[in-house]
Each structure stands twice: as structure tokens, then as C-alpha cells.
GROMACS .gro file of C-alpha atoms in nm:
model
  185
    1MET     CA    1  -0.504   0.410   1.685
    2ILE     CA    2  -0.683   0.655   1.458
    3THR     CA    3  -1.017   0.533   1.591
    4ARG     CA    4  -0.901   0.589   1.948
    5PHE     CA    5  -0.783   0.942   1.861
    6ARG     CA    6  -1.111   1.024   1.687
    7GLU     CA    7  -1.304   0.906   1.990
    8THR     CA    8  -1.092   1.127   2.214
    9VAL     CA    9  -1.081   1.429   1.981
   10PRO     CA   10  -1.374   1.423   1.736
   11ASP     CA   11  -1.324   1.791   1.645
   12VAL     CA   12  -0.965   1.918   1.642
   13PRO     CA   13  -1.042   2.294   1.619
   14GLU     CA   14  -1.286   2.263   1.910
   15ALA     CA   15  -1.034   2.063   2.113
   16LEU     CA   16  -0.776   2.336   2.062
   17LEU     CA   17  -1.024   2.601   2.175
   18GLN     CA   18  -1.107   2.399   2.487
   19TRP     CA   19  -0.748   2.280   2.544
   20ASN     CA   20  -0.646   2.164   2.891
   21GLU     CA   21  -0.402   1.918   3.042
   22ASP     CA   22  -0.680   1.665   3.103
   23LEU     CA   23  -0.719   1.630   2.726
   24ALA     CA   24  -0.345   1.561   2.699
   25GLY     CA   25  -0.392   1.283   2.955
   26ASP     CA   26  -0.686   1.147   2.754
   27LEU     CA   27  -0.464   1.139   2.444
   28ASP     CA   28  -0.197   0.949   2.639
   29LEU     CA   29  -0.466   0.698   2.741
   30ALA     CA   30  -0.586   0.670   2.379
   31VAL     CA   31  -0.236   0.563   2.274
   32ILE     CA   32  -0.213   0.315   2.561
   33ASP     CA   33  -0.555   0.172   2.469
   34ALA     CA   34  -0.455   0.143   2.103
   35TYR     CA   35  -0.141  -0.050   2.199
   36GLU     CA   36  -0.351  -0.272   2.424
   37ASP     CA   37  -0.585  -0.341   2.130
   38LEU     CA   38  -0.285  -0.436   1.917
   39ARG     CA   39  -0.133  -0.652   2.191
   40HIS     CA   40  -0.462  -0.836   2.237
   41GLN     CA   41  -0.491  -0.892   1.861
   42LEU     CA   42  -0.136  -1.030   1.845
   43GLU     CA   43  -0.195  -1.265   2.138
   44THR     CA   44  -0.523  -1.386   1.985
   45SER     CA   45  -0.331  -1.466   1.666
   46GLY     CA   46  -0.070  -1.661   1.862
   47ILE     CA   47   0.202  -1.402   1.804
   48ASP     CA   48   0.434  -1.299   2.085
   49ALA     CA   49   0.324  -0.958   2.200
   50PHE     CA   50   0.519  -0.674   2.352
   51ASP     CA   51   0.501  -0.579   2.718
   52GLU     CA   52   0.242  -0.336   2.841
   53VAL     CA   53   0.298   0.015   2.715
   54ASP     CA   54   0.326   0.309   2.949
   55MET     CA   55   0.278   0.615   2.728
   56SER     CA   56   0.303   0.972   2.842
   57ARG     CA   57   0.384   1.290   2.653
   58PRO     CA   58   0.400   1.648   2.775
   59ALA     CA   59   0.076   1.841   2.722
   60ALA     CA   60   0.260   2.093   2.500
   61THR     CA   61   0.365   1.811   2.266
   62TRP     CA   62   0.004   1.696   2.226
   63ARG     CA   63  -0.111   2.053   2.165
   64LYS     CA   64   0.151   2.101   1.890
   65ALA     CA   65   0.043   1.772   1.731
   66LEU     CA   66  -0.320   1.885   1.727
   67GLU     CA   67  -0.222   2.221   1.578
   68ARG     CA   68  -0.032   2.046   1.299
   69SER     CA   69  -0.319   1.804   1.235
   70ARG     CA   70  -0.558   2.099   1.200
   71GLU     CA   71  -0.343   2.237   0.917
   72MET     CA   72  -0.294   1.908   0.731
   73PRO     CA   73  -0.626   1.915   0.540
   74LEU     CA   74  -0.504   2.239   0.379
   75LEU     CA   75  -0.207   2.045   0.238
   76PRO     CA   76   0.040   2.323   0.326
   77MET     CA   77   0.326   2.134   0.161
   78PHE     CA   78   0.178   2.246  -0.173
   79ARG     CA   79   0.207   2.616  -0.085
   80PRO     CA   80   0.537   2.678  -0.269
   81LEU     CA   81   0.405   2.499  -0.578
   82ILE     CA   82   0.081   2.694  -0.626
   83LEU     CA   83   0.160   3.022  -0.796
   84PRO     CA   84   0.086   3.308  -0.802
   85ASP     CA   85   0.015   3.382  -0.434
   86ALA     CA   86  -0.335   3.507  -0.515
   87ARG     CA   87  -0.423   3.166  -0.659
   88TRP     CA   88  -0.309   2.991  -0.340
   89SER     CA   89  -0.513   3.233  -0.130
   90SER     CA   90  -0.821   3.159  -0.340
   91LEU     CA   91  -0.775   2.782  -0.331
   92VAL     CA   92  -0.687   2.732   0.035
   93SER     CA   93  -1.003   2.871   0.196
   94PRO     CA   94  -1.312   2.700   0.042
   95TRP     CA   95  -1.496   2.412   0.212
   96TYR     CA   96  -1.427   2.147  -0.050
   97SER     CA   97  -1.686   1.906   0.088
   98GLU     CA   98  -1.957   2.153  -0.012
   99LEU     CA   99  -1.841   2.207  -0.371
  100GLY     CA  100  -1.951   2.009  -0.674
  101GLU     CA  101  -1.758   1.972  -0.999
  102ASP     CA  102  -1.909   2.288  -1.151
  103ASP     CA  103  -1.819   2.483  -0.835
  104LEU     CA  104  -1.463   2.354  -0.851
  105VAL     CA  105  -1.432   2.459  -1.216
  106ASP     CA  106  -1.572   2.803  -1.121
  107LEU     CA  107  -1.315   2.828  -0.842
  108LEU     CA  108  -1.027   2.733  -1.071
  109ASP     CA  109  -1.153   2.966  -1.342
  110SER     CA  110  -1.184   3.258  -1.100
  111CYS     CA  111  -0.816   3.244  -1.001
  112HIS     CA  112  -0.672   3.124  -1.331
  113VAL     CA  113  -0.367   3.298  -1.474
  114ASP     CA  114  -0.252   3.183  -1.817
  115ALA     CA  115   0.106   3.067  -1.844
  116PHE     CA  116   0.095   3.168  -2.210
  117ARG     CA  117  -0.044   3.521  -2.183
  118ARG     CA  118  -0.142   3.688  -2.507
  119PRO     CA  119  -0.344   4.006  -2.531
  120GLY     CA  120  -0.712   3.926  -2.569
  121LEU     CA  121  -0.667   3.551  -2.603
  122ARG     CA  122  -0.687   3.300  -2.323
  123TRP     CA  123  -0.478   2.985  -2.355
  124LEU     CA  124  -0.679   2.769  -2.116
  125GLY     CA  125  -1.054   2.791  -2.080
  126ARG     CA  126  -1.315   2.619  -1.869
  127ALA     CA  127  -1.318   2.308  -2.090
  128GLU     CA  128  -0.948   2.247  -2.028
  129LEU     CA  129  -0.986   2.315  -1.656
  130ARG     CA  130  -1.278   2.071  -1.634
  131THR     CA  131  -1.089   1.803  -1.828
  132MET     CA  132  -0.787   1.833  -1.599
  133LEU     CA  133  -1.010   1.817  -1.291
  134GLN     CA  134  -1.189   1.510  -1.427
  135LEU     CA  135  -0.853   1.342  -1.485
  136TRP     CA  136  -0.813   1.332  -1.106
  137LEU     CA  137  -1.172   1.310  -0.985
  138SER     CA  138  -1.362   1.115  -1.250
  139PRO     CA  139  -1.141   0.978  -1.528
  140LYS     CA  140  -1.427   0.771  -1.671
  141LEU     CA  141  -1.626   1.089  -1.729
  142MET     CA  142  -1.321   1.253  -1.882
  143VAL     CA  143  -1.273   0.986  -2.149
  144ASP     CA  144  -1.640   1.016  -2.244
  145THR     CA  145  -1.584   1.383  -2.332
  146GLU     CA  146  -1.536   1.451  -2.700
  147GLY     CA  147  -1.185   1.578  -2.772
  148TRP     CA  148  -1.057   1.499  -2.423
  149ARG     CA  149  -0.707   1.410  -2.546
  150ASP     CA  150  -0.654   1.750  -2.710
  151LEU     CA  151  -0.807   1.932  -2.413
  152LEU     CA  152  -0.588   1.743  -2.168
  153ALA     CA  153  -0.269   1.788  -2.373
  154LYS     CA  154  -0.330   2.161  -2.392
  155ALA     CA  155  -0.421   2.185  -2.024
  156LEU     CA  156  -0.119   1.993  -1.900
  157SER     CA  157   0.113   2.226  -2.092
  158ASP     CA  158   0.048   2.487  -1.821
  159VAL     CA  159   0.243   2.353  -1.523
  160GLN     CA  160   0.119   2.611  -1.271
  161THR     CA  161  -0.245   2.545  -1.355
  162SER     CA  162  -0.186   2.170  -1.354
  163ARG     CA  163  -0.053   2.195  -1.000
  164ALA     CA  164  -0.346   2.409  -0.892
  165VAL     CA  165  -0.596   2.160  -1.037
  166ARG     CA  166  -0.421   1.867  -0.869
  167TYR     CA  167  -0.432   2.055  -0.538
  168VAL     CA  168  -0.805   2.120  -0.578
  169ALA     CA  169  -0.867   1.753  -0.663
  170LEU     CA  170  -0.668   1.636  -0.359
  171ARG     CA  171  -0.852   1.876  -0.129
  172ARG     CA  172  -1.186   1.755  -0.267
  173LYS     CA  173  -1.093   1.388  -0.221
  174LEU     CA  174  -0.961   1.455   0.129
  175ALA     CA  175  -1.277   1.646   0.223
  176LEU     CA  176  -1.495   1.356   0.106
  177GLY     CA  177  -1.271   1.084   0.248
  178ASP     CA  178  -1.231   0.950  -0.105
  179LEU     CA  179  -0.873   0.829  -0.076
  180PRO     CA  180  -0.725   0.500  -0.203
  181ASP     CA  181  -0.670   0.359   0.147
  182GLY     CA  182  -1.009   0.469   0.278
  183GLY     CA  183  -0.815   0.758   0.433
  184ALA     CA  184  -1.008   1.042   0.588
  185ASN     CA  185  -1.301   0.842   0.728
   0.00000   0.00000   0.00000
């Protein structure tokens, strides 16, 4: 079904800009075609298949679905967990597919706020941020770093920063289609 949707709407923001009821009809047909593909596959495997599907949704329902799908790569469900607000604002806007590990560390460093604030001293530095990021993006690299256990233990003691780093890692993986199930591609 995902393949059928991607064929019908290869670019969600563009589809929303060019929205019309014909596109809603095309999305209805994509669902019908996907069910037909499944029915054919079941019959080929000797499994009793369902009757033909007649799928139709109101155009407004399809438009709302596209609007929600446009927001999903931003992972808005993390919004209440990424504090302070300025950090969320900094982390939500970059194009993660264009950022390398050093860029991601720069991004995290630029919006970092220590949980354990002390005048003149910073609790977490770039080394801890990088180690936390590598935990999610490249654990093999992380364990090759000298002192990684101490860096990681210190880094994970800051819950807000840990959440921010996990968000950045998820956005990066989503942008690259690097998900366990083959996800975004």
C-alpha cells in the first residue's frame, strides 16, 4: 500500500499545495489497487481472498491525512519531552539528511542547556554529546572511543539532553531511511 501511495503522492508538501478532489480520487484508487494486489497474492498462494474492495473517502479526509503525514517526520509527539522550548525550536527545523555527525554535535551543542548548572563550569561537553549520539547512530564507533563508559554515564545523567539527543538520532535515521524495518524508503 505504501508503494501505491508513493506512486500517487511522491511529494506530500507539493500535493498539498496542488490539492484538488481528483487527487483524493487517485488516493481512493491507490487503496483499491493495493487491496487488489493483496487479493491476487492471497489467491496465488491458495488462500481464500476477500471480495473486491470498493474504497472511497471524502476529499477532506484525505487532505487531513496528508497534512498529518507531512508533520510526522518532525516527530511532534516528542515536543513535550524536549525542553526548554528554545531547544525544541532549534532541533525541529534542520534538514537532517544533510547533516553529518559533526554537524549534529554542533547542533546539539548550540542549543545545550546543562541540567547541572554551575557558574563557569559546564557539566556536559561536546565529548559527552558525541558519545550519546553515537550510542544511537553508531554504537560500534562509540565503544572504540577511549573512556566511552564514563562519558556515556555522565551524559545519560542529564535526562533533558538525553531526550534531545535521542530525538536528533531518530530524525537523522528517519531522514536517511535507516530504520530497523527498512522504514522510510
